[in-house]
Amino acid sequence: MQTTTTSSGCSKSSCGSSAQQMAHLPDLIREKVHNHPCYSESAHHHYARMHVAVAPACNIQCHYCNRRYDCANESRPGVVSELLQPDQAVKKILAVASAIPQMTVVGIAGPGDPLANPERTISTFRALAEIAPDIKLCLSTNGLNLPQYVDEIFKLKVDHVTITINCIDPDVGAKIYPWIFWKNKRIRGKKAAEILIQQQQLGLEMLVERGVLVKVNSVMIPGVNDQHLQEVSKTVKAKGAFLHNVMPLIAEAEHGTFFGLMGQRSPSHEELQSLQDQCAGDMNMMRHCRQCRADAVGMLGEDRGAEFSLDKVADLEVNYAEVMEKRAKVHAEIEQKRNVAAVIPLQKITRIKRQTRPVLMAVASKGQSLINQHFGHAKEFLIYEGSSEGVRFVGIRKVAQYCEGSESCGETEFTLQTTLKTLQGCEVVLCSKIGFEPWSELEKAGIKPDNTHAFENIETAVADMYQKILESGLLIEQISEVA
Ligand code: CLF
Ligand code: SF4
């Protein structure tokens, strides 16, 4: 499947299920998503995932994909994976499981489509299920071959499957997929889209029937399927999909994709959030997807793949029974911290009238639901919205790291200006530390930097900041004291 050009999470207003959103789920499902960093927004602050690039071939062509790179349905373009044989993949997984015990999920998401490479995908999962039963298995596919492998997927206890569904209307599909390879023939145009859609919908129904959790990824392509994705959301929800992840198209000319070369634009942050909000009425939405590469390793948003290249793990001997014991201890510690965080009462935003406008805040965080990162070290910001309704997570914005040490100082001004553009619409930046220069540039851009909430719980800090902004009189015309 796809793992590269654009990418791949749940709840009414945010995704991948926040703690409150998960509270209503049946125990069995809660248990399945609780420590899956993509299916649970709360888990992604604490747990990591890894992908193994064992699936090189693909059976369809997407206009946002260039096969020289990874599969674009769940990741970003421009990154090439180290292709692995199943036995090499298992070695690497055991090495990562030992070094990063918070890694709970192994996904196969490319660089082509896992089910266009069924032997390699199945033998990796089969070996892993036997050796490391504490690791969740995850699969991400374009869906063309899905129905024929649903029973095998179920037998292997692959509990999480992502299907990239960009449309349910073949006329829309014909603008996204030039061809598919089906029953030994290349099929083009609307007919190709019809077959793909049929297979995706059938695969979704069959997985849901068997109790497998299904996430649907959709790539938002302005002018092509943006007006259509709400209908997609309704349809897949009605069929039992657990989560919908609407991802922005990534189409740069230098990636050599059809859309990139044709100048097809990507959606803005505002357009993406607006569509996610519209779909959220019908479906749990994922908003914390990082469009990972097909060989990503680590917490979402970080990539430690280079630490585990084949040459580094080839001779490693791992006693997995011992590793499993250590992992269980680490997971228990994480859960303890998560429980403490969950009982921190969200500071009530009490003195506000309903019509008060929301405020977007950008948060620099390395995880654990804390404001624990230096502004200059952030490669991405978590975007939260404070409003009279409370606090909600609304998305991720990636930036180039501003401070990489003294040697790159000449480039920092440019990077800072780009970051300021990326943070457009945000009124506050919450971080653990920030230098004098970025502080003053942020202020000039109308964004309030804040490091007084360093190492505090994010949601509590956002609520506090919102209250303070209102009380400071900045929005005085919209405030009304509640008796
Ligand atoms: Fe990987 Fe995908 Fe499984 Fe997650 S990623 S196969 S569901 S373990 Fe996650 Fe990465 Fe987004 Fe995918 S952040 S691209 S949604
Ligand atoms: Fe590329 Fe195939 Fe993935 Fe489409 S399904 S993005 S063509 S690898």
Coordinates of N, CA and C in Angstrom, one line a residue, residues 70 82 115 152 162 179 212 223 236 250 327-328 345 354 376 416 424-425 433 439 471 473 483:
D70 N 8.2 6.0 -1.8 CA 7.3 5.0 -1.1 C 5.8 5.3 -1.6
E82 N 14.7 1.3 2.9 CA 15.6 0.1 2.7 C 14.7 -1.1 2.6
L115 N -0.6 -6.0 -0.1 CA -1.4 -7.2 -0.6 C -1.1 -7.4 -2.1
E152 N -7.1 -14.6 5.7 CA -5.7 -14.7 6.1 C -5.4 -13.6 7.2
T162 N -5.9 -0.5 7.5 CA -6.2 0.8 6.9 C -6.5 0.6 5.4
W179 N -4.7 3.8 -13.9 CA -4.9 2.4 -14.2 C -4.8 1.5 -13.0
V212 N -12.5 -6.9 12.7 CA -11.2 -6.2 12.5 C -11.4 -4.7 12.5
G223 N -10.4 20.3 -5.6 CA -11.0 20.4 -7.0 C -11.2 19.0 -7.6
V236 N -18.5 5.1 4.6 CA -17.6 4.1 5.3 C -18.0 4.0 6.8
I250 N 0.1 15.7 -0.9 CA 1.4 16.4 -1.0 C 1.8 16.2 -2.5
R327 N 9.5 -4.8 28.4 CA 8.5 -4.0 27.7 C 7.3 -3.9 28.6
A328 N 6.9 -5.0 29.2 CA 5.7 -5.0 30.0 C 5.8 -4.0 31.2
P345 N -7.8 17.5 36.4 CA -9.1 18.0 35.9 C -8.8 19.2 34.9
R354 N -20.9 32.2 25.5 CA -20.9 31.2 24.4 C -20.3 31.7 23.1
G376 N 12.9 26.1 19.4 CA 13.9 26.0 18.3 C 14.2 24.5 17.9
L416 N 12.9 30.6 10.3 CA 12.0 31.2 11.3 C 10.8 31.9 10.5
Q424 N 0.5 30.5 10.8 CA -0.5 31.5 10.6 C -1.8 31.0 11.1
G425 N -2.5 31.9 11.8 CA -3.8 31.6 12.4 C -3.7 31.2 13.8
K433 N 10.9 26.3 26.2 CA 12.0 27.4 26.2 C 11.9 28.0 24.9
W439 N 11.3 34.9 20.0 CA 10.3 35.5 20.9 C 9.8 36.8 20.2
E471 N -9.1 37.1 30.0 CA -9.1 38.0 31.2 C -8.2 39.2 30.9
G473 N -8.2 41.1 28.6 CA -8.9 42.1 27.9 C -8.7 42.1 26.4
A483 N -21.8 35.4 36.4 CA -21.9 35.7 37.8 C -21.5 34.4 38.6

